Amino acid sequence: MPPLGENARAKACQTPPCLRHPQKPIIPSGCKTSSRAFTESKSADEPTGLQAPAGSIPGAIPHPFASPDFGLNKASIVAIPPQHIASKLPFPYLAPRWELASSRRASRTSNPLRNIVDNLKPDPEHPSPVLNFALGDPTAYALEGHLRCPDVLIDAVAKHVEEGLHNGYACSAGTLEARQALAAAYSYPGRKLLTAEDVIIASGASGALEIVLTALLDEGDAVLIPRPGFALYQVLARSLGAEAVPYDLVHEDNWAIDLAALDATIAGYNNGQTVGNGGGAGLQGDVRGMPGSMRSDGPSTSRTLPARIKAIMVNNPSNPCGNVLSKENLLGLLDVARRHSLPIVADEIYGRLVFPGESFHPLGALTTDVPVLTVGGMAKQFAVPGWRVGWLLLHDPLGALDGPGEEETCDHPQQRRASLRRGLENLTQLVLGANTLAQSTIPLLFSSKFGPRLEAFYANYVSILVDNANFIKATLLPVAEGMEGKEGIWGVTLSNFPQGALYLLLKLSLDKFIDLPDDVAFCAALLKEENLVLLPGQCFGIPGYVRLVLTPPRPALVEGLDRLRTFCFRHALVTKAEEARPLLPMGCHDKIAK
């Protein structure tokens, strides 16, 4: 094979020699040059050709290229078009072919809430500033000094930063001191006391939820989740290849659990019954035909349900309902779980934010024989969601989580199934622990030392939530027939007065609006016209509702409700019985005179 000289190389690229560097060809911007590195001899009189450069030059030529026919030399590097290289290779040239795809789990991980929320983007050109009443973040207005975390927490962090003793790794399940403090704080009189071994500290409450559901569910399994409910439950289950099966909360009973329907649903699944659209086994239609955040892959006339339901999830106090389940309702839930031998995953992240006069009953304190895996965290109760510290408490009065693991009995190691407790511990090793600086404050926060100061913090925190709920209730007075514009907000009523958590649900009378067919259209138009963000009920499995947070400061809340009132009257369906009245123009936020 003749050597490849500079003239031939320049001709191949169809470019004249570079005037500044005549030994190097010019590679035109449109020429698709190879990423492989080739070399050229320093002099035209010396043997010239291609060479795999020594050292660690990116794109070095593989060994088959290094042959005497290429006249190997160490020299300046040039790029050669792929078609030219192909003509010199002793074997057919194959262009790289990339076929990269995500894993099955990554592909099926999708939050339906994002599909809605991502389309609710404020207009940066809107004349009014955006008001976001959708995000459950108590720190959203902290810049204005509103709902900041406790002073004792700020002092503790400052002290620990100065000490420099909490910047390293800790046990993947959490520091011993933090787990001991949590075990003591969440042990209940007359029940089996928790120890540090019964506590797992995770990266946020969402991290704790992921650990517990991953430990419980295999592909094809199912878990019961509340409807309405937090969308993340479904996201995590489907990500694991499991089914999220809803059980209904009854609006007319202050969103209590429908225990009879729950019992029938479990019996239907675990007996292998088939459920179709329109009913069966306590479900309102086929799971794959459910509205909103509970919707799966598409409609289906009927299907055989998974082999077994593996756990029941309960959220108390509730997001999005803001209700607190009664002791009687919780005891009924425990009875259902006991009869079907199902553990309960209790999301009690809002357990400290209960309104005066209401009673919150931790599920772990109500049972002596049902395993309860309780999820909590610092985020909501201390107003630090960005610190990412949550926990999982293993209330296991009969030792059900300890066996019957197969670590010692299974002949095939790859098929061994650990006990649930061991599985939970194993999964903590994927993230290698939560924020150690934040964990260092837990022993102080759950000691008696700062009890009075923290109680004052909670009293102020909850009073803001209650006052805002009362203000919203007063603003949403029923609009009397023929009196639109005189009081209240057209087409919007209070679903139920909240008893805890950070949220309030509003019910929409969609038949009272001209051009707002559902809650998603309502929220989209509200954002476009008034720059006000609310979450549609379909994010939680309940069409026809919207959720707003109770945490904004009063001036922001007044402005937001004023915009909502203006918007609703603008889209009101006018009847003949009504007196003629001009619709308010877009962007007008003047209060309607009573």
Short mmCIF file of N, CA and C in Angstrom, two decimals, residues 475-480 483-490 565 569 592-594:
data_model
loop_
_atom_site.label_atom_id
_atom_site.label_comp_id
_atom_site.label_asym_id
_atom_site.label_seq_id
_atom_site.Cartn_x
_atom_site.Cartn_y
_atom_site.Cartn_z
N THR A 475 -64.29 33.83 53.17
CA THR A 475 -64.30 34.40 51.81
C THR A 475 -65.18 33.59 50.88
N LEU A 476 -65.30 32.28 51.14
CA LEU A 476 -66.05 31.40 50.25
C LEU A 476 -67.49 31.21 50.70
N LEU A 477 -68.12 32.29 51.18
CA LEU A 477 -69.53 32.20 51.57
C LEU A 477 -70.36 31.81 50.36
N PRO A 478 -71.40 31.02 50.57
CA PRO A 478 -72.24 30.62 49.42
C PRO A 478 -72.79 31.82 48.68
N VAL A 479 -72.78 31.74 47.38
CA VAL A 479 -73.32 32.82 46.55
C VAL A 479 -74.80 32.57 46.35
N ALA A 480 -75.63 33.45 46.88
CA ALA A 480 -77.08 33.27 46.77
C ALA A 480 -77.53 33.45 45.33
N MET A 483 -77.62 36.79 43.35
CA MET A 483 -76.84 37.76 44.12
C MET A 483 -75.36 37.65 43.77
N GLU A 484 -75.03 37.11 42.59
CA GLU A 484 -73.64 36.96 42.22
C GLU A 484 -72.93 38.31 42.26
N GLY A 485 -71.74 38.31 42.72
CA GLY A 485 -70.98 39.54 42.79
C GLY A 485 -71.16 40.27 44.10
N LYS A 486 -72.13 39.82 44.91
CA LYS A 486 -72.38 40.48 46.18
C LYS A 486 -71.55 39.87 47.31
N GLU A 487 -71.34 38.56 47.25
CA GLU A 487 -70.55 37.90 48.27
C GLU A 487 -70.00 36.59 47.70
N GLY A 488 -68.99 36.06 48.37
CA GLY A 488 -68.45 34.76 47.99
C GLY A 488 -67.69 34.77 46.68
N ILE A 489 -67.41 33.55 46.20
CA ILE A 489 -66.72 33.35 44.93
C ILE A 489 -67.57 32.40 44.10
N TRP A 490 -67.89 32.82 42.90
CA TRP A 490 -68.80 32.07 42.04
C TRP A 490 -68.24 30.68 41.73
N ARG A 565 -61.55 35.27 42.77
CA ARG A 565 -62.91 35.80 42.65
C ARG A 565 -63.11 36.47 41.30
N PHE A 569 -65.86 35.08 38.38
CA PHE A 569 -66.96 35.88 37.86
C PHE A 569 -66.79 36.17 36.38
N ILE A 592 -64.68 43.04 44.62
CA ILE A 592 -66.07 43.26 44.24
C ILE A 592 -66.83 43.79 45.45
N ALA A 593 -67.49 44.87 45.26
CA ALA A 593 -68.21 45.48 46.37
C ALA A 593 -69.37 44.60 46.81
N LYS A 594 -69.53 44.52 48.11
CA LYS A 594 -70.64 43.70 48.63
C LYS A 594 -71.92 44.53 48.67
#
